[in-house]
CSV table of C-alpha atoms in Angstrom, one decimal:
chain,number,residue,atom,x,y,z
L,31,UNK,CA,-157.8,187.7,-78.0
L,32,UNK,CA,-160.7,188.3,-75.7
L,33,UNK,CA,-163.7,190.3,-76.8
L,34,UNK,CA,-166.9,191.5,-75.2
L,35,UNK,CA,-170.3,192.0,-76.7
L,36,UNK,CA,-173.1,194.1,-75.3
L,37,UNK,CA,-176.0,193.5,-77.7
L,38,UNK,CA,-178.2,196.3,-76.4
L,39,UNK,CA,-177.2,199.8,-77.4
L,40,UNK,CA,-180.0,201.5,-75.6
L,41,UNK,CA,-182.6,200.2,-73.0
L,42,UNK,CA,-185.5,202.1,-71.6
L,43,UNK,CA,-187.0,201.0,-68.3
L,44,UNK,CA,-189.8,202.4,-66.0
L,45,UNK,CA,-188.7,203.4,-62.6
L,46,UNK,CA,-189.3,200.6,-60.1
L,47,UNK,CA,-189.1,197.9,-62.8
L,48,UNK,CA,-186.5,195.3,-62.9
L,49,UNK,CA,-183.4,195.5,-65.2
L,50,UNK,CA,-181.1,193.1,-67.0
L,51,UNK,CA,-178.2,194.2,-69.1
L,52,UNK,CA,-176.6,191.6,-71.3
L,53,UNK,CA,-172.9,190.9,-71.7
L,54,UNK,CA,-171.2,188.1,-73.6
L,55,UNK,CA,-167.5,187.5,-73.7
L,56,UNK,CA,-165.3,185.4,-75.9
L,57,UNK,CA,-162.3,183.7,-74.2
L,58,UNK,CA,-161.3,180.1,-73.7
L,59,UNK,CA,-160.4,180.2,-70.1
L,60,UNK,CA,-162.2,181.8,-67.1
L,61,UNK,CA,-161.9,185.5,-67.4
L,62,UNK,CA,-162.0,188.3,-64.9
L,63,UNK,CA,-165.3,190.2,-65.5
L,64,UNK,CA,-166.3,193.7,-64.6
L,65,UNK,CA,-169.2,196.0,-64.8
L,66,UNK,CA,-168.6,199.7,-64.8
L,67,UNK,CA,-171.1,202.6,-64.8
L,68,UNK,CA,-170.6,206.0,-66.4
L,69,UNK,CA,-172.8,208.9,-65.3
L,70,UNK,CA,-173.0,211.9,-67.7
L,71,UNK,CA,-169.8,213.9,-67.6
L,72,UNK,CA,-168.1,211.5,-65.3
L,73,UNK,CA,-165.5,208.8,-65.5
L,74,UNK,CA,-166.3,205.2,-65.0
L,75,UNK,CA,-167.0,203.7,-61.6
L,76,UNK,CA,-166.7,200.0,-60.8
L,77,UNK,CA,-170.1,198.4,-60.0
L,78,UNK,CA,-168.9,194.8,-59.4
L,79,UNK,CA,-166.3,192.2,-60.4
L,80,UNK,CA,-166.0,188.5,-60.8
L,81,UNK,CA,-162.7,186.7,-60.4
L,82,UNK,CA,-163.6,183.3,-59.1
L,83,UNK,CA,-165.8,181.5,-56.6
L,84,UNK,CA,-169.5,182.2,-56.3
L,85,UNK,CA,-171.0,182.9,-59.7
L,86,UNK,CA,-173.5,185.4,-58.4
L,87,UNK,CA,-171.7,188.6,-57.3
L,88,UNK,CA,-173.1,191.6,-55.5
L,89,UNK,CA,-172.1,195.1,-56.3
L,90,UNK,CA,-172.8,198.6,-55.2
L,91,UNK,CA,-176.1,200.5,-55.6
L,92,UNK,CA,-178.1,197.2,-55.4
L,93,UNK,CA,-176.7,195.7,-58.6
L,94,UNK,CA,-175.8,192.0,-59.0
L,95,UNK,CA,-174.4,190.0,-61.9
L,96,UNK,CA,-174.2,186.3,-62.6
L,97,UNK,CA,-171.4,184.5,-64.4
L,98,UNK,CA,-172.6,181.7,-66.6
L,99,UNK,CA,-169.8,179.8,-68.1
L,100,UNK,CA,-172.0,177.7,-70.3
L,101,UNK,CA,-173.4,180.8,-72.0
L,102,UNK,CA,-170.2,182.9,-71.8
L,103,UNK,CA,-172.3,185.6,-70.2
L,104,UNK,CA,-172.1,188.0,-67.3
L,105,UNK,CA,-175.4,189.8,-67.2
L,106,UNK,CA,-176.1,192.7,-64.8
L,107,UNK,CA,-179.4,192.8,-62.9
L,108,UNK,CA,-181.2,195.1,-60.5
L,109,UNK,CA,-184.6,194.2,-59.0
L,110,UNK,CA,-186.0,197.8,-59.0
L,111,UNK,CA,-184.4,200.7,-60.8
L,112,UNK,CA,-184.2,204.2,-59.6
L,113,UNK,CA,-184.1,207.4,-61.7
L,114,UNK,CA,-180.5,207.9,-60.6
L,115,UNK,CA,-179.5,204.6,-62.4
L,116,UNK,CA,-179.8,206.4,-65.7
L,117,UNK,CA,-176.3,206.1,-67.1
L,118,UNK,CA,-174.2,204.2,-69.5
L,119,UNK,CA,-173.0,200.7,-68.5
L,120,UNK,CA,-169.9,198.9,-69.7
L,121,UNK,CA,-169.0,195.3,-69.4
L,122,UNK,CA,-165.3,194.5,-69.4
L,123,UNK,CA,-163.1,191.4,-69.5
L,124,UNK,CA,-159.5,190.7,-68.6
L,125,UNK,CA,-157.5,187.5,-68.6
L,126,UNK,CA,-155.0,186.2,-66.1
L,127,UNK,CA,-151.5,187.1,-67.1
L,128,UNK,CA,-152.5,189.7,-69.7
L,129,UNK,CA,-152.7,193.3,-68.5
L,130,UNK,CA,-155.3,194.2,-71.0
L,131,UNK,CA,-158.9,195.1,-70.1
L,132,UNK,CA,-161.3,194.9,-73.0
L,133,UNK,CA,-164.5,196.9,-72.8
L,134,UNK,CA,-167.8,196.3,-74.5
L,135,UNK,CA,-169.4,199.1,-76.5
L,136,UNK,CA,-171.8,200.0,-73.7
L,137,UNK,CA,-175.5,200.1,-73.0
L,138,UNK,CA,-177.2,203.4,-72.4
L,139,UNK,CA,-180.0,203.1,-69.8
L,140,UNK,CA,-182.9,205.5,-69.8
L,141,UNK,CA,-185.4,205.5,-66.9
L,142,UNK,CA,-188.9,206.8,-67.4
L,143,UNK,CA,-191.2,207.9,-64.6
H,1421,UNK,CA,-159.3,211.5,-51.2
H,1422,UNK,CA,-158.2,208.7,-53.5
H,1423,UNK,CA,-158.4,210.0,-57.1
H,1424,UNK,CA,-157.1,210.1,-60.6
H,1425,UNK,CA,-156.8,213.7,-61.8
H,1426,UNK,CA,-156.7,214.6,-65.5
H,1427,UNK,CA,-156.1,218.0,-67.0
H,1428,UNK,CA,-157.5,219.8,-68.8
H,1429,UNK,CA,-161.2,218.7,-68.8
H,1430,UNK,CA,-161.8,220.4,-72.2
H,1431,UNK,CA,-159.3,221.2,-74.9
H,1432,UNK,CA,-159.8,222.6,-78.4
H,1433,UNK,CA,-156.7,222.7,-80.7
H,1434,UNK,CA,-155.7,222.8,-84.3
H,1435,UNK,CA,-154.2,220.1,-86.5
H,1436,UNK,CA,-150.5,219.7,-85.9
H,1437,UNK,CA,-150.1,221.6,-82.6
H,1438,UNK,CA,-148.5,219.4,-80.0
H,1439,UNK,CA,-150.4,218.9,-76.8
H,1440,UNK,CA,-150.1,217.0,-73.5
H,1441,UNK,CA,-152.9,215.8,-71.3
H,1442,UNK,CA,-151.7,215.2,-67.8
H,1443,UNK,CA,-152.8,212.4,-65.5
H,1444,UNK,CA,-151.9,211.9,-61.8
H,1445,UNK,CA,-153.0,209.4,-59.2
H,1446,UNK,CA,-152.5,209.5,-55.5
H,1447,UNK,CA,-153.1,205.9,-54.7
H,1448,UNK,CA,-149.6,204.6,-55.3
H,1449,UNK,CA,-150.9,202.4,-58.1
H,1450,UNK,CA,-148.5,200.4,-60.2
H,1451,UNK,CA,-150.7,200.2,-63.3
H,1452,UNK,CA,-151.9,203.2,-65.3
H,1453,UNK,CA,-153.6,203.3,-68.7
H,1454,UNK,CA,-155.1,205.7,-71.2
H,1455,UNK,CA,-158.4,205.0,-73.1
H,1456,UNK,CA,-160.3,206.9,-75.7
H,1457,UNK,CA,-164.1,206.7,-75.8
H,1458,UNK,CA,-166.0,207.1,-79.1
H,1459,UNK,CA,-169.7,206.7,-79.8
H,1460,UNK,CA,-170.5,203.1,-80.7
H,1461,UNK,CA,-166.9,201.9,-80.0
H,1462,UNK,CA,-166.8,201.9,-76.2
H,1463,UNK,CA,-163.5,202.4,-74.6
H,1464,UNK,CA,-160.3,201.5,-76.5
H,1465,UNK,CA,-156.9,201.3,-74.8
H,1466,UNK,CA,-154.2,203.6,-76.2
H,1467,UNK,CA,-151.2,202.8,-73.9
H,1468,UNK,CA,-150.6,201.3,-70.6
H,1469,UNK,CA,-147.9,201.2,-68.0
H,1470,UNK,CA,-147.1,198.4,-65.5
H,1471,UNK,CA,-144.6,200.5,-63.6
H,1472,UNK,CA,-142.2,203.4,-63.8
H,1473,UNK,CA,-140.3,203.4,-67.1
H,1474,UNK,CA,-142.4,200.5,-68.4
H,1475,UNK,CA,-145.0,201.3,-71.1
H,1476,UNK,CA,-146.7,199.3,-73.8
H,1477,UNK,CA,-149.1,199.8,-76.7
H,1478,UNK,CA,-152.8,199.1,-76.3
H,1479,UNK,CA,-155.2,198.7,-79.2
H,1480,UNK,CA,-155.0,202.2,-80.8
H,1481,UNK,CA,-151.5,203.6,-80.1
H,1482,UNK,CA,-150.9,205.4,-83.4
H,1483,UNK,CA,-150.4,209.1,-83.1
H,1484,UNK,CA,-149.9,209.0,-79.3
H,1485,UNK,CA,-147.0,208.9,-76.9
H,1486,UNK,CA,-146.7,208.3,-73.2
H,1487,UNK,CA,-144.1,208.4,-70.5
H,1488,UNK,CA,-143.9,207.1,-67.0
H,1489,UNK,CA,-141.0,208.8,-65.3
H,1490,UNK,CA,-142.7,208.9,-61.9
H,1491,UNK,CA,-145.2,206.4,-60.4
H,1492,UNK,CA,-147.9,208.9,-59.9
H,1493,UNK,CA,-147.9,210.6,-63.4
H,1494,UNK,CA,-148.7,209.2,-66.8
H,1495,UNK,CA,-149.1,212.0,-69.4
H,1496,UNK,CA,-150.5,211.5,-72.9
H,1497,UNK,CA,-148.8,213.3,-75.7
H,1498,UNK,CA,-150.1,214.1,-79.1
H,1499,UNK,CA,-147.1,215.2,-81.1
H,1500,UNK,CA,-149.2,216.2,-84.2
H,1501,UNK,CA,-152.9,216.0,-83.5
H,1502,UNK,CA,-155.3,215.3,-86.3
H,1503,UNK,CA,-159.1,215.6,-86.5
H,1504,UNK,CA,-159.6,211.8,-86.1
H,1505,UNK,CA,-158.1,212.1,-82.6
H,1506,UNK,CA,-161.1,214.2,-81.5
H,1507,UNK,CA,-162.5,212.1,-78.7
H,1508,UNK,CA,-163.1,211.7,-75.0
H,1509,UNK,CA,-160.0,210.5,-73.2
H,1510,UNK,CA,-159.8,208.7,-69.9
H,1511,UNK,CA,-156.8,208.0,-67.7
H,1512,UNK,CA,-157.1,205.1,-65.2
H,1513,UNK,CA,-155.0,203.4,-62.6
H,1514,UNK,CA,-155.1,200.2,-60.6
H,1515,UNK,CA,-153.0,198.2,-58.2
H,1516,UNK,CA,-152.2,195.7,-61.0
H,1517,UNK,CA,-153.2,195.0,-64.6
H,1518,UNK,CA,-156.2,192.9,-63.8
H,1519,UNK,CA,-157.4,194.9,-60.8
H,1520,UNK,CA,-160.4,197.2,-60.9
H,1521,UNK,CA,-159.6,200.5,-62.5
H,1522,UNK,CA,-160.0,204.0,-61.0
H,1523,UNK,CA,-160.9,206.5,-63.7
H,1524,UNK,CA,-160.3,210.2,-64.0
H,1525,UNK,CA,-163.2,212.4,-65.1
H,1526,UNK,CA,-162.1,212.6,-68.7
H,1527,UNK,CA,-160.7,215.1,-71.2
H,1528,UNK,CA,-162.8,216.1,-74.1
H,1529,UNK,CA,-160.4,216.9,-77.0
H,1530,UNK,CA,-161.5,218.6,-80.2
H,1531,UNK,CA,-159.0,218.9,-83.1
H,1532,UNK,CA,-160.0,221.2,-85.9
């Protein structure tokens, strides 16, 4: 069965600084990978997804993520964070032929002025 | 506007009193799913449905029921709620099982 690990429970970043949120997955074949964001009191919103092809994917709100098969990772990055990026971020993995999406435990992002 | 609508947003109930959380989507999606979100555990899937009259268990189905009589609706039923079902619940839908999910705004349930 697939699994997802987000090793950082909470990250604090200064506004304008760069950001990288880590995600590692466990699955033998190439998975489908997602990043979702949850703002306070809201449902989750898709930031970006990787199915195949170019391993660097662009998403909404200036986010990008890179799929690295050798490291089983799909880290989320942003060059310069804004105060509105404060939220909880979830990495998720699905596998072809299995209608099950497995979520990581999330990383809470705090932005300081 | 494309959306997934859950009701109610907040619900406080007592142990053993049956309740239903409704979920409706207006995107003609085949796939619908229920998740619960608990601190430190992320989102865990309760049940999912690939199409009308087709439902299957997720990771934590115990104590829950679902039905999919119409494509747009996927209610979550707690026949006899218990305090360990206190949680934040999300309904989601997508075109297919591996497609990006559209989430509702959540239902915060407290069982005393």
